[in-house]
Short mmCIF file of C-alpha atoms and ligand atoms in Angstrom, two decimals:
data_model
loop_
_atom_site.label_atom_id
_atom_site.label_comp_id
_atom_site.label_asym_id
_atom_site.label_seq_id
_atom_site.Cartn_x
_atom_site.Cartn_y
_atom_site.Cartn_z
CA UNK L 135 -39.59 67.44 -100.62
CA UNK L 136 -38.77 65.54 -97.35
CA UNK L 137 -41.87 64.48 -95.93
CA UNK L 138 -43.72 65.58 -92.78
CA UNK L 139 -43.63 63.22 -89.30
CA UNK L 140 -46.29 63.53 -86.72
CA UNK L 141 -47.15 61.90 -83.69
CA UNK L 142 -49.94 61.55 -81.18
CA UNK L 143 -49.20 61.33 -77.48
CA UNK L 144 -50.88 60.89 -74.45
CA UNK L 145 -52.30 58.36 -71.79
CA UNK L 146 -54.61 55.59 -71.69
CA UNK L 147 -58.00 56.16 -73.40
CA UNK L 148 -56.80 59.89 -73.92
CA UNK L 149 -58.27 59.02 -78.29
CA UNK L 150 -54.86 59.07 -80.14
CA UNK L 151 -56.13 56.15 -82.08
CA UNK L 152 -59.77 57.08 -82.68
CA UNK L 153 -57.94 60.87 -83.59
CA UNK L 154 -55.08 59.39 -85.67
CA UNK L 155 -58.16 57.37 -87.82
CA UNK L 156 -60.08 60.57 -88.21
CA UNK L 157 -57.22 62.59 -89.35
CA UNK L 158 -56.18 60.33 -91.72
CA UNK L 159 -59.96 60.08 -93.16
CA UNK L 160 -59.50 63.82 -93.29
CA UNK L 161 -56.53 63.82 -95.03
CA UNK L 162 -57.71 61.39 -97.85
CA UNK L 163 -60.72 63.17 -98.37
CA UNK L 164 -58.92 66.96 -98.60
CA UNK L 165 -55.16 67.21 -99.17
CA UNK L 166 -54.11 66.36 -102.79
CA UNK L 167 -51.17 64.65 -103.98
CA UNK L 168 -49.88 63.29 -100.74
CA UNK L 169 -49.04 59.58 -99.64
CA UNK L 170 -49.62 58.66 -96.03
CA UNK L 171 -48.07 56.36 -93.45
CA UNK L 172 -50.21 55.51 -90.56
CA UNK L 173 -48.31 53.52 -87.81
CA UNK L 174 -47.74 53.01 -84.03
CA UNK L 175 -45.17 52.06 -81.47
CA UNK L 176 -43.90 50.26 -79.81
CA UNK L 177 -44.36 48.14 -83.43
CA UNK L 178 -44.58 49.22 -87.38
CA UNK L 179 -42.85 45.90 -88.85
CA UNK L 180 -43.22 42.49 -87.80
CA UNK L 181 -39.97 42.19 -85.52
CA UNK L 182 -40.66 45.38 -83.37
CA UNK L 183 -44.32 44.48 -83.09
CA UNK L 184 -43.10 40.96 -81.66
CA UNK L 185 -41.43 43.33 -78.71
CA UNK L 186 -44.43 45.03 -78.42
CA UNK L 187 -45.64 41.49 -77.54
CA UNK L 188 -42.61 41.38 -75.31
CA UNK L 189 -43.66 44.66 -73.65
CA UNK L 190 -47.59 44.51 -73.64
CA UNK L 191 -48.44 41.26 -72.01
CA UNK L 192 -47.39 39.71 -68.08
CA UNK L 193 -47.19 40.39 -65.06
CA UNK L 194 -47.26 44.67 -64.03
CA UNK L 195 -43.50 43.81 -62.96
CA UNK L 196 -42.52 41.70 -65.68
CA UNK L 197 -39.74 44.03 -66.92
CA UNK L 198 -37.50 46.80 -65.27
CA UNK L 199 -37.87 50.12 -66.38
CA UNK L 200 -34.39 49.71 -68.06
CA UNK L 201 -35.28 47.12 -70.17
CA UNK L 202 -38.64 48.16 -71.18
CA UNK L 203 -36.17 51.14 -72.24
CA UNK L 204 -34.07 48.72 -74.45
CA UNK L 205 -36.83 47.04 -75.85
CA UNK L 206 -39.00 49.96 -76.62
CA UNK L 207 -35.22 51.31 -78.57
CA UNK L 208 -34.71 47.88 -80.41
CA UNK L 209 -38.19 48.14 -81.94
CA UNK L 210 -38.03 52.11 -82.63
CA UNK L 211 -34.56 51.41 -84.45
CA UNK L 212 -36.18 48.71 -86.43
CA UNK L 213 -39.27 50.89 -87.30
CA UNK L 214 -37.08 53.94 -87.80
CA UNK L 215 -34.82 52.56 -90.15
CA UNK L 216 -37.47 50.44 -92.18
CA UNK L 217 -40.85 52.57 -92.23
CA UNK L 218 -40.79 55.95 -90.98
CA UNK L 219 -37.29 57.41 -92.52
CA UNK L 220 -37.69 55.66 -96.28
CA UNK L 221 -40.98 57.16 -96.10
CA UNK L 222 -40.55 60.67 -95.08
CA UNK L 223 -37.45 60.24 -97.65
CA UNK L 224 -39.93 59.18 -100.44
CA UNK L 225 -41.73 62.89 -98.96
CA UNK L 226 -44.66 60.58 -97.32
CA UNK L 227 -47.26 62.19 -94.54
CA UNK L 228 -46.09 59.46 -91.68
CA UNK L 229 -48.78 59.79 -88.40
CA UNK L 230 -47.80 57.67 -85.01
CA UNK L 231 -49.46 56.45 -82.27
CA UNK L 232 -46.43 57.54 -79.80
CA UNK L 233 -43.26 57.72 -80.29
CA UNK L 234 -40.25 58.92 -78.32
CA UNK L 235 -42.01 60.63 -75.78
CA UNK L 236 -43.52 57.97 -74.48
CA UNK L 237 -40.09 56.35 -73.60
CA UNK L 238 -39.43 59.61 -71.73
CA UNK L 239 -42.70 59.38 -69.18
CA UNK L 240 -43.60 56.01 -68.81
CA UNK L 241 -39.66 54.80 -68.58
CA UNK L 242 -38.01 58.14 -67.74
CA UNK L 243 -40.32 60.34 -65.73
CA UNK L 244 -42.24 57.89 -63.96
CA UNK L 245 -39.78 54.64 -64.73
CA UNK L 246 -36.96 56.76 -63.35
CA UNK L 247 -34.44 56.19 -66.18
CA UNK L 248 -32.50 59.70 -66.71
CA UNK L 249 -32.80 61.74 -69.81
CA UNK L 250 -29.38 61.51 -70.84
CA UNK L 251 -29.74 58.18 -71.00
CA UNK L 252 -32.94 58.38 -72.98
CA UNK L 253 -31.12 60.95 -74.80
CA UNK L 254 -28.56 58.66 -75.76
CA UNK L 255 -31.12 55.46 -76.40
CA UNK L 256 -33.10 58.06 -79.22
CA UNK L 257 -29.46 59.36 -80.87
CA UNK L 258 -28.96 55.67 -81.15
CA UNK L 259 -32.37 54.61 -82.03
CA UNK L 260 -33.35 57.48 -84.04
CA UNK L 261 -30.82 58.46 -86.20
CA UNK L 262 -31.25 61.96 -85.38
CA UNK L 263 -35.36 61.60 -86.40
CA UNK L 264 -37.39 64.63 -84.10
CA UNK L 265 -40.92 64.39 -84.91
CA UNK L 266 -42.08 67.94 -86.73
CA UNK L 267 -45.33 68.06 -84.83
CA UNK L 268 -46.48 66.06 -81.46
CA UNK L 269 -50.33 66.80 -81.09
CA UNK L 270 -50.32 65.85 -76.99
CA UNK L 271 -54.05 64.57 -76.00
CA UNK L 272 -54.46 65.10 -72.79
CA UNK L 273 -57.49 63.94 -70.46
CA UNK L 274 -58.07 63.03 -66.32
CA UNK L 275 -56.53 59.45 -66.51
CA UNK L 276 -59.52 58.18 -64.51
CA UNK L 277 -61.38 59.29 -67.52
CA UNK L 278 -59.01 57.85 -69.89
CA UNK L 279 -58.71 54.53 -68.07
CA UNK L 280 -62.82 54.12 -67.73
CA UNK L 281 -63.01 54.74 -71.62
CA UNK L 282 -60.38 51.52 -72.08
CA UNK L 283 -62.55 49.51 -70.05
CA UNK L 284 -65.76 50.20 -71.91
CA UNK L 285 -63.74 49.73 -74.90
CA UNK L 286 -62.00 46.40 -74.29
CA UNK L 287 -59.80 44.82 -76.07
CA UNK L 288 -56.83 46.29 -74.03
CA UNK L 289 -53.27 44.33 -73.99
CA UNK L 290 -52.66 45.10 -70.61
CA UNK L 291 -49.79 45.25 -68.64
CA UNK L 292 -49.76 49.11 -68.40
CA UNK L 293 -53.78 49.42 -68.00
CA UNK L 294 -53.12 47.55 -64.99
CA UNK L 295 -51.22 49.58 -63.22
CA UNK L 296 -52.80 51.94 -61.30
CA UNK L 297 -54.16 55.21 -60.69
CA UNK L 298 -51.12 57.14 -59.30
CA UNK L 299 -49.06 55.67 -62.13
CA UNK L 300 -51.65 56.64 -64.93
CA UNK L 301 -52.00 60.16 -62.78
CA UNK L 302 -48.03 60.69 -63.09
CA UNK L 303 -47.99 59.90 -66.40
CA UNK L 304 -50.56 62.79 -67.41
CA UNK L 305 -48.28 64.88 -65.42
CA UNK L 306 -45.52 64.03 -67.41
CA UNK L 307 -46.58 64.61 -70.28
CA UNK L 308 -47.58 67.88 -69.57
CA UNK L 309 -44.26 68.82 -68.42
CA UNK L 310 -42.69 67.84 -71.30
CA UNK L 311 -45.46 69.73 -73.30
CA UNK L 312 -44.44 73.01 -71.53
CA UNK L 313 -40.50 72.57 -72.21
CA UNK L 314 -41.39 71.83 -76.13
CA UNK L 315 -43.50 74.50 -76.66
CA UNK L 316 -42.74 74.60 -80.10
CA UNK L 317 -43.08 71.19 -80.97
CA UNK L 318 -45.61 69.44 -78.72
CA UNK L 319 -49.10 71.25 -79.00
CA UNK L 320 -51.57 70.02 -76.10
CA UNK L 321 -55.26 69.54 -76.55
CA UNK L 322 -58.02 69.14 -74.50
CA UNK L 323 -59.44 65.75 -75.17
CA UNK L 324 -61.73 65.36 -72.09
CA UNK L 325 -64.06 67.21 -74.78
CA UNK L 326 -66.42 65.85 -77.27
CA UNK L 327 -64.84 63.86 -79.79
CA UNK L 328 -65.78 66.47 -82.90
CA UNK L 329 -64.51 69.14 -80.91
CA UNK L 330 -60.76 67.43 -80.14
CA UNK L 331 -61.08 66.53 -84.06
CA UNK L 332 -61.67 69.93 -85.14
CA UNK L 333 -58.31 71.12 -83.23
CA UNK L 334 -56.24 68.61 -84.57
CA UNK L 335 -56.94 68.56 -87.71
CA UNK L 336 -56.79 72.62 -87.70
CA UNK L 337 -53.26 72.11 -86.48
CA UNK L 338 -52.02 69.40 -88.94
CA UNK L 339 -54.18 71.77 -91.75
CA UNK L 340 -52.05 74.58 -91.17
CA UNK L 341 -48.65 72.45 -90.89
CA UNK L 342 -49.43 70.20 -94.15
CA UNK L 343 -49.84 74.06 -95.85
CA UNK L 344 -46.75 75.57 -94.27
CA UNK L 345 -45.16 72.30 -95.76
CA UNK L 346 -46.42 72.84 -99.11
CA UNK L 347 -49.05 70.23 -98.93
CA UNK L 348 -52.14 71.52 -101.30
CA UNK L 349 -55.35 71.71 -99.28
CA UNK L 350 -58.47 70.98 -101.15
CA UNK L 351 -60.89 74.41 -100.35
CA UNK L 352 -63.75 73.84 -98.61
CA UNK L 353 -66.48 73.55 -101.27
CA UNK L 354 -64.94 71.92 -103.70
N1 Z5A R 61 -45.06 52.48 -74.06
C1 Z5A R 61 -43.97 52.70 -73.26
O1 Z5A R 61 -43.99 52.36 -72.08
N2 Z5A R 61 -42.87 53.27 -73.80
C2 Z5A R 61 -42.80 53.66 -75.10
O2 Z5A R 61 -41.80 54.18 -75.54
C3 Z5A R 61 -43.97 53.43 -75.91
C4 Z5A R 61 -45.07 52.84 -75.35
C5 Z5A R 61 -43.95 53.83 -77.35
C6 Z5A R 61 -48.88 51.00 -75.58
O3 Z5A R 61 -50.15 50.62 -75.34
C7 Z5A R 61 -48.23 51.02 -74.23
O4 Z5A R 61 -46.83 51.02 -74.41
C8 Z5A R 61 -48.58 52.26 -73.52
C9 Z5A R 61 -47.27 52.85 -73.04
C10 Z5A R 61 -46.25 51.86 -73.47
N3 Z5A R 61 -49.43 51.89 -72.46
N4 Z5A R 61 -50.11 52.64 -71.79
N5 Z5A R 61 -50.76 53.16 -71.08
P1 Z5A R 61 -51.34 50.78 -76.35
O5 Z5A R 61 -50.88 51.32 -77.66
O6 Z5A R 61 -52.04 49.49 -76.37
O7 Z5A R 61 -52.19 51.75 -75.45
P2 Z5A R 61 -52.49 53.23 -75.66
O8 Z5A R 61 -51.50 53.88 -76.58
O9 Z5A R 61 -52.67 53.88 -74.35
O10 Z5A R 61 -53.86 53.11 -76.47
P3 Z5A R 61 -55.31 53.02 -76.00
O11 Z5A R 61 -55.47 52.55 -74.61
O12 Z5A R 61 -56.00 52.20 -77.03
O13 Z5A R 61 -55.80 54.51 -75.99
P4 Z5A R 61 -56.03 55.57 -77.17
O14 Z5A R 61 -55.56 55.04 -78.48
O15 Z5A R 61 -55.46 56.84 -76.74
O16 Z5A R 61 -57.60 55.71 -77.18
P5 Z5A R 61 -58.71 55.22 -78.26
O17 Z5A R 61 -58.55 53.75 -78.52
O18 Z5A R 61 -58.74 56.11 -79.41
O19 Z5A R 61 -60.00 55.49 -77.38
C11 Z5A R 61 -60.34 54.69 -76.32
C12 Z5A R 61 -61.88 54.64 -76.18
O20 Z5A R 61 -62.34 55.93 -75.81
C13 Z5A R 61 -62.60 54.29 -77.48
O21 Z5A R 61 -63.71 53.51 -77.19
C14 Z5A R 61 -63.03 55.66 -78.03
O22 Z5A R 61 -64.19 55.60 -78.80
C15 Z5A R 61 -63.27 56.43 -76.74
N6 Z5A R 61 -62.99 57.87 -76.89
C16 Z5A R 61 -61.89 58.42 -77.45
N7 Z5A R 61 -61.96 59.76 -77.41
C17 Z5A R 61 -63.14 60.06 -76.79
C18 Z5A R 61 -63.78 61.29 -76.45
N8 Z5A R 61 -63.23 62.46 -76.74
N9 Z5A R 61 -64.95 61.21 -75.82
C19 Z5A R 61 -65.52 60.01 -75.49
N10 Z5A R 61 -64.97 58.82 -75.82
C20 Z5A R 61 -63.79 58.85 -76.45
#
């Protein structure tokens, strides 16, 4: 059985990561028989998280859109062809913090690279790899951006620039949400964090089953 590939999308502070940790404690505690990959990007092996370095840290104008492009490729090629494929191959649960579709808002819909072009980095970078679910959590950037900040601990370069920027982002996102209907599911992560857990893992609950993942009941 070829494994199953999800991945969490959204902007600043929209939760992916506090989400992602909370699925996967899920998962341990109530799927049987399953192996699990937990990862992010840009990064997943030591080279691509050395661009993330690259891409994360400097001045806002460091790089041009087109090469944050190229770099974000390099390191998905490196992750694609090391982690995520040998482990869906080996029929693995792989979850990541973003993935292609963040090359398509933050360097194509707000970056102003063209989607053929981006089409043509992810054919290269990819290897034909589509995720089978993108769980899209989605929140005000102003309130995404103010949860960073009493977070800390933020690398920077894209935190820093601005609220139109973070504002276009969100609204690229959901466009993309609306012409992948069937692929990227949106959720409404201004709420409660128990209440944006409870959707996603009642989405990934009824994928993992579809898949033929068994699904502890609940009283057992
Ligand atoms: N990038 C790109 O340009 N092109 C690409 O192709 C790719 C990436 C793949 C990666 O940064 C940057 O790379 C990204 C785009 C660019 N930059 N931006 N923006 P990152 O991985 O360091 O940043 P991030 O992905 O945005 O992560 P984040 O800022 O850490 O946000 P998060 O993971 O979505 O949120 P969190 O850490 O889970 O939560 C943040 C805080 O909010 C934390 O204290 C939580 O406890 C709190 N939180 C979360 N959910 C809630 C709710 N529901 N209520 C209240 N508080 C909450």
């Amino acid at each position: 059985m070829r494994g199953l590939f999800i991945t969490f999308e959204g902007g600043e502070g929209s939760g992916k990561t506090t989400q992602i940790q909370r699925l996967k404690i899920w998962i341990e505690k109530n799927c049987e028989k399953f192996s699990l990959c937990v990862t992010r990007e840009p990064g997943g092996t030591d080279d691509a998280e050395a661009i993330r370095g690259l891409l994360l840290t400097g001045s806002i104008q460091k790089w041009q859109p087109a090469t944050e492009a190229m770099l974000v490729s390099a390191s998905r090629h490196e992750h694609v062809v090391h982690v995520i494929q040998p482990a869906l191959q080996r029929g693995h649960i792989v979850i990541c913090d973003r993935f292609i579709d963040s090359t398509h808002i933050y360097q194509g819909f707000v970056g102003g690279i063209s989607g053929e072009v981006l089409d043509g980095l992810d054919k290269l970078s990819c290897n034909g790899l589509v995720p089978d679910l993108t769980l899209l959590l989605d929140v005000d950037s102003n309130v995404g951006l103010a949860r960073t900040v009493e977070r800390g601990g933020s690398e920077g370069r894209f935190e820093a620039k601005g609220e139109a920027f973070h504002q276009k982002v969100r609204q690229g996102f959901l466009a993309r949400a609306k012409k992948e209907p069937n692929r990227i599911i949106k959720i409404d992560a201004a709420r409660p964090l128990d209440d944006v857990s409870r959707d996603v893992i009642s989405i990934v609950k009824e994928l993992l089953t579809a898949h033929g993942f068994k699904i502890k009941e609940p009283n057992r």
